[in-house]
Short mmCIF file of C-alpha atoms in Angstrom, two decimals:
data_model
loop_
_atom_site.label_atom_id
_atom_site.label_comp_id
_atom_site.label_asym_id
_atom_site.label_seq_id
_atom_site.Cartn_x
_atom_site.Cartn_y
_atom_site.Cartn_z
CA MET A 143 -24.49 57.05 27.90
CA HIS A 144 -23.87 54.04 30.18
CA ARG A 145 -26.48 52.12 28.19
CA GLU A 146 -24.67 52.98 24.91
CA ALA A 147 -21.31 51.79 26.31
CA SER A 148 -22.88 48.52 27.43
CA ARG A 149 -24.39 48.00 23.99
CA ARG A 150 -21.01 48.57 22.31
CA LYS A 151 -19.33 46.18 24.73
CA ARG A 152 -21.91 43.49 23.96
CA CYS A 153 -21.46 44.03 20.21
CA LEU A 154 -17.67 43.81 20.54
CA LEU A 155 -17.94 40.65 22.61
CA LEU A 156 -20.34 39.13 20.11
CA GLY A 157 -17.96 40.03 17.26
CA VAL A 158 -15.08 38.35 19.04
CA VAL A 159 -17.17 35.23 19.63
CA VAL A 160 -18.17 35.11 15.95
CA VAL A 161 -14.53 35.40 14.84
CA VAL A 162 -13.40 32.67 17.26
CA VAL A 163 -16.19 30.34 16.10
CA ALA A 164 -15.38 31.05 12.44
CA VAL A 165 -11.69 30.30 13.00
CA ALA A 166 -12.55 27.10 14.87
CA VAL A 167 -14.90 25.94 12.12
CA LEU A 168 -12.29 26.74 9.46
CA ALA A 169 -9.66 24.79 11.39
CA ILE A 170 -11.98 21.81 11.74
CA VAL A 171 -12.93 21.87 8.05
CA LEU A 172 -9.28 22.24 7.00
CA GLY A 173 -8.26 19.42 9.32
CA LEU A 174 -10.95 17.14 7.96
CA THR A 175 -9.97 18.04 4.39
CA LEU A 176 -6.31 17.22 5.03
CA THR A 177 -7.25 13.99 6.77
CA ARG A 178 -9.49 13.07 3.86
CA SER A 179 -6.62 13.74 1.41
CA THR A 180 -4.30 11.41 3.30
CA ASP A 181 -6.99 8.77 3.85
CA HIS A 182 -8.19 8.93 0.23
CA LEU A 183 -4.68 8.49 -1.19
CA LYS A 184 -3.93 5.68 1.25
CA SER A 185 -7.14 3.82 0.40
CA THR A 186 -6.43 4.27 -3.33
CA VAL A 187 -2.86 2.99 -3.00
CA ILE A 188 -3.75 0.00 -0.84
CA GLY A 189 -6.83 -0.78 -2.95
CA ARG A 190 -4.81 -0.82 -6.17
CA CYS A 191 -2.08 -2.84 -4.48
CA GLU A 192 -4.53 -5.49 -3.33
CA THR A 193 -6.15 -5.59 -6.78
CA PHE A 194 -2.75 -6.17 -8.39
CA LEU A 195 -1.75 -8.90 -5.94
CA LYS A 196 -5.03 -10.75 -6.41
CA LYS A 197 -4.31 -10.94 -10.12
CA HIS A 198 -0.59 -11.71 -9.74
CA THR A 199 -0.57 -14.47 -7.16
CA ASP A 200 3.11 -15.26 -7.83
CA VAL A 201 4.12 -12.14 -5.86
CA SER A 202 1.15 -11.85 -3.49
CA ARG A 203 2.86 -13.61 -0.59
CA VAL A 204 6.07 -11.58 -0.73
CA ASN A 205 4.52 -8.12 -0.90
CA ASP A 206 2.57 -6.35 1.84
CA CYS A 207 0.35 -3.42 0.82
CA GLU A 208 0.38 -1.74 4.24
CA ARG A 209 4.18 -1.92 4.32
CA ILE A 210 4.38 -0.52 0.79
CA TRP A 211 2.22 2.44 1.86
CA GLY A 212 4.43 3.04 4.90
CA MET A 213 7.66 2.98 2.87
CA PHE A 214 6.09 5.21 0.23
CA GLU A 215 4.92 7.78 2.78
CA GLU A 216 8.33 7.94 4.43
CA ALA A 217 9.88 9.14 1.17
CA TYR A 218 8.10 12.50 1.05
CA LEU A 219 6.14 13.10 4.28
CA GLY A 220 7.20 16.22 6.16
CA LYS A 221 9.54 17.35 3.39
CA ASP A 222 9.58 20.44 1.21
CA PRO A 223 7.75 19.35 -1.99
CA CYS A 224 10.71 20.52 -4.07
CA GLU A 225 13.30 18.70 -1.97
CA VAL A 226 12.42 15.02 -2.43
CA PRO A 227 15.23 13.40 -4.46
CA ALA A 228 14.77 10.17 -6.41
CA GLU A 229 16.94 8.37 -3.83
CA ALA A 230 14.26 8.99 -1.20
CA TYR A 231 12.30 6.15 -2.81
CA ASP A 232 15.15 3.62 -2.55
CA PRO A 233 13.66 1.89 0.54
CA LEU A 234 10.30 1.60 -1.24
CA ILE A 235 11.88 0.14 -4.37
CA SER A 236 13.87 -2.33 -2.28
CA SER A 237 10.81 -3.41 -0.31
CA VAL A 238 8.92 -4.65 -3.39
CA THR A 239 9.39 -7.99 -5.11
CA GLN A 240 8.39 -8.14 -8.77
CA HIS A 241 8.83 -10.96 -11.26
CA VAL A 242 9.06 -9.95 -14.91
CA ILE A 243 9.96 -12.51 -17.58
CA CYS A 244 13.13 -11.70 -19.53
CA GLY A 245 12.48 -10.40 -23.03
CA THR A 246 9.06 -8.93 -22.20
CA MET A 247 10.03 -5.43 -21.02
CA LEU A 248 8.46 -2.68 -23.09
CA PHE A 249 9.46 0.98 -22.73
CA TRP A 250 7.58 3.87 -24.28
CA SER A 251 7.78 7.58 -25.02
CA LYS A 252 4.88 9.75 -26.20
CA THR A 253 2.80 6.61 -26.82
CA LYS A 254 1.29 5.98 -23.37
CA ALA A 255 -2.34 5.54 -24.43
CA MET A 256 -1.54 3.10 -27.24
CA VAL A 257 1.08 1.09 -25.39
CA HIS A 258 -1.21 0.51 -22.42
CA ALA A 259 -4.22 -0.25 -24.58
CA PHE A 260 -2.01 -2.98 -26.04
CA THR A 261 -0.57 -4.40 -22.80
CA ASN A 262 -3.93 -4.28 -21.01
CA ASN A 263 -5.19 -7.00 -23.36
CA ARG A 264 -2.01 -9.04 -23.56
CA GLU A 265 0.66 -10.52 -21.32
CA CYS A 266 3.43 -10.90 -23.90
CA LEU A 267 4.90 -7.48 -23.08
CA VAL A 268 5.14 -5.58 -19.80
CA THR A 269 5.57 -1.85 -19.18
CA LEU A 270 6.54 -0.18 -15.92
CA GLU A 271 2.87 0.60 -15.32
CA ASP A 272 2.09 -3.12 -15.56
CA THR A 273 4.35 -3.85 -12.58
CA LEU A 274 3.22 -3.48 -8.97
CA LEU A 275 4.57 -0.01 -8.22
CA GLY A 276 3.77 1.38 -11.65
CA PHE A 277 0.21 0.07 -11.48
CA VAL A 278 -0.34 1.44 -7.97
CA PHE A 279 0.93 4.99 -8.52
CA ASP A 280 -0.01 5.60 -12.16
CA GLU A 281 -1.67 9.02 -12.64
CA LEU A 282 -1.62 9.84 -8.91
CA THR A 283 -0.43 13.13 -7.42
CA TRP A 284 0.96 13.61 -3.93
CA CYS A 285 3.19 15.85 -1.81
CA SER A 286 3.63 17.12 1.71
CA LYS A 287 5.12 20.22 3.32
CA LYS A 288 8.18 20.73 5.46
CA GLY A 289 7.38 19.68 9.01
CA SER A 290 3.87 18.50 8.11
CA LYS A 291 2.37 15.12 8.93
CA GLU A 292 -0.18 15.44 6.15
CA THR A 293 -0.33 14.30 2.53
CA PHE A 294 -1.74 16.64 -0.10
CA THR A 295 -3.16 15.63 -3.47
CA THR A 296 -3.72 19.16 -4.80
CA ASP A 297 -1.50 22.24 -5.12
CA CYS A 298 1.56 20.02 -5.51
CA PRO A 299 4.45 21.02 -7.84
CA GLY A 300 3.97 20.14 -11.50
CA TRP A 301 6.34 17.81 -13.32
CA SER A 302 8.65 20.61 -14.50
CA GLU A 303 8.03 23.08 -11.68
CA CYS A 304 10.98 21.82 -9.67
CA GLN A 305 13.33 18.91 -10.33
CA ASN A 306 13.03 17.10 -7.00
CA ASN A 307 9.27 17.04 -6.58
CA PRO A 308 7.74 13.85 -5.10
CA VAL A 309 5.95 12.58 -8.21
CA ARG A 310 8.76 13.26 -10.68
CA SER A 311 11.37 11.73 -8.35
CA PHE A 312 9.26 8.61 -7.87
CA TRP A 313 8.89 7.97 -11.60
CA ILE A 314 12.55 8.65 -12.28
CA ARG A 315 13.58 6.17 -9.58
CA ALA A 316 10.99 3.57 -10.61
CA SER A 317 11.94 3.94 -14.29
CA ALA A 318 15.63 3.55 -13.52
CA ASN A 319 14.90 0.39 -11.55
CA PHE A 320 12.66 -1.05 -14.28
CA ALA A 321 15.43 -0.52 -16.83
CA ALA A 322 18.25 -1.70 -14.58
CA THR A 323 16.45 -4.97 -13.82
CA SER A 324 15.50 -5.62 -17.45
CA CYS A 325 16.93 -8.67 -19.14
CA GLY A 326 17.00 -10.35 -22.54
CA ASN A 327 15.96 -8.35 -25.59
CA VAL A 328 13.80 -5.34 -24.75
CA SER A 329 11.74 -2.98 -26.89
CA ALA A 330 10.43 0.57 -26.84
CA MET A 331 7.33 1.95 -28.56
CA LEU A 332 7.90 5.45 -29.95
CA ASN A 333 5.65 7.85 -31.83
CA GLY A 334 6.24 7.99 -35.59
CA SER A 335 3.99 11.03 -35.91
CA LEU A 336 6.67 13.17 -34.30
CA GLU A 337 9.51 14.73 -36.28
CA SER A 338 11.91 13.64 -33.54
CA PRO A 339 10.51 10.49 -31.89
CA PHE A 340 13.45 10.16 -29.51
CA SER A 341 14.17 12.90 -26.97
CA SER A 342 17.27 12.78 -24.81
CA THR A 343 15.41 14.76 -22.13
CA SER A 344 12.48 12.33 -21.83
CA VAL A 345 12.42 9.73 -19.05
CA PHE A 346 13.10 7.06 -21.65
CA GLY A 347 16.04 8.98 -23.10
CA SER A 348 17.59 10.40 -19.95
CA VAL A 349 16.92 7.59 -17.47
CA GLU A 350 15.87 4.26 -18.96
CA VAL A 351 18.22 3.98 -21.96
CA THR A 352 21.24 4.80 -19.82
CA SER A 353 20.14 2.41 -17.04
CA LEU A 354 20.02 -0.70 -19.23
CA ASP A 355 22.65 -3.18 -18.07
CA PRO A 356 24.64 -4.61 -21.02
CA ASN A 357 25.41 -7.68 -18.91
CA ASN A 358 21.70 -8.54 -18.83
CA VAL A 359 20.23 -6.87 -21.91
CA GLY A 360 21.22 -8.21 -25.32
CA GLY A 361 19.35 -5.80 -27.56
CA LEU A 362 16.95 -2.86 -27.77
CA THR A 363 14.39 -2.72 -30.58
CA ILE A 364 12.61 0.53 -31.33
CA LEU A 365 9.01 0.00 -32.44
CA LEU A 366 8.22 3.15 -34.40
CA VAL A 367 4.44 3.23 -34.66
CA SER A 368 3.51 5.28 -37.73
CA LYS A 369 0.38 6.27 -39.62
CA GLU A 370 0.25 6.21 -43.43
CA THR A 371 0.66 9.98 -43.61
CA ASP A 372 3.69 10.09 -41.29
CA THR A 373 7.05 10.86 -42.86
CA THR A 374 9.31 9.97 -39.93
CA THR A 375 11.19 6.68 -40.36
CA CYS A 376 13.85 4.69 -38.55
CA ALA A 377 16.36 6.84 -40.41
CA SER A 378 15.37 9.84 -38.27
CA SER A 379 18.40 11.77 -37.02
CA SER A 380 16.99 11.68 -33.48
CA PHE A 381 17.84 7.98 -33.31
CA GLN A 382 21.53 8.84 -33.67
CA SER A 383 21.26 10.45 -30.23
CA LEU A 384 19.67 7.28 -28.92
CA ARG A 385 22.44 5.10 -30.29
CA SER A 386 25.03 7.41 -28.75
CA ALA A 387 23.34 7.10 -25.33
CA LEU A 388 22.92 3.33 -25.57
CA ASP A 389 25.74 1.13 -24.31
CA PRO A 390 27.60 -0.16 -27.42
CA LYS A 391 27.41 -3.71 -26.08
CA ILE A 392 23.62 -3.61 -26.48
CA GLU A 393 22.48 -4.34 -30.03
CA TYR A 394 20.27 -1.63 -31.54
CA ASN A 395 17.41 -2.27 -33.95
CA CYS A 396 14.52 -0.18 -35.25
CA ARG A 397 11.32 -1.41 -36.86
CA GLU A 398 8.54 0.66 -38.40
CA VAL A 399 5.15 -0.65 -37.27
CA PRO A 400 1.90 0.44 -38.97
CA TYR A 401 -0.48 2.22 -36.61
CA ASN A 402 -3.45 0.28 -38.00
CA ARG A 403 -1.79 -3.03 -37.24
CA VAL A 404 -1.38 -2.13 -33.58
CA GLU A 405 -4.99 -0.92 -33.45
CA ASN A 406 -6.19 -4.22 -34.90
CA CYS A 407 -4.19 -6.13 -32.31
CA ILE A 408 -5.70 -4.03 -29.53
CA SER A 409 -9.26 -4.75 -30.70
CA ASP A 410 -8.56 -8.41 -31.45
CA PRO A 411 -6.52 -10.11 -28.69
CA GLU A 412 -6.68 -13.37 -30.66
CA ILE A 413 -4.01 -12.06 -33.05
CA PRO A 414 -0.65 -13.46 -31.90
CA CYS A 415 1.76 -10.94 -30.39
CA SER A 416 4.37 -11.94 -32.94
CA ASP A 417 2.08 -10.60 -35.68
CA CYS A 418 1.49 -7.27 -33.97
CA LEU A 419 4.84 -5.64 -33.38
#
């Protein structure tokens, strides 16, 4: 009987040891995973930043990639992932210097693939994603948790899951700044395949249009890219909503642009920009 009790005690002790080791291993693995998430995002951000500055030497001396990462991290780190307002990125926005030539700003809505295929081969027009911050954070996901010192790149709130999530707030703030600092005549590429190309709830409709400064922006031209089979034109009723949202001091224009023409300009960068849009 004494022998049986000893055996049970040894088994219990062994079970406790196994549980403790398992918990320790799990903690180590989880810690390494979290560290890798933070380190991976940081290396991606700084790597993209350095790539951008090497290409755009005019702003390379006035922007510091490590500082940009620090300001970016401060906006969301340790916060509930649904409680990061757009204003949290104000210090980051203010810390970056970007030079964009007046009259080259190009906005877009539901045309991301085409608009960036176009601007990637040309320098006549510039989208938000062609500026430093837009280039660095395009297609990235990030968040933290309340009281945490870690950055997560998975299991973060989706765009519409909560209004003040880190990614959505960043793009709203960056978009507002891109529009507010625009100057000259600007344009926006919209999708002519849609029945209602303009949406007042899109970032372009709810943030960028209303952030254009009439003291700096003379006109907005809609570039409605349409295929031969599309029936939507510049007469679409959705554009009435756009004109209502646009400051009356800013001249409004709309131009229907054949889809094939834009495709040809993407494949042949020798075609002058003036012949494309």
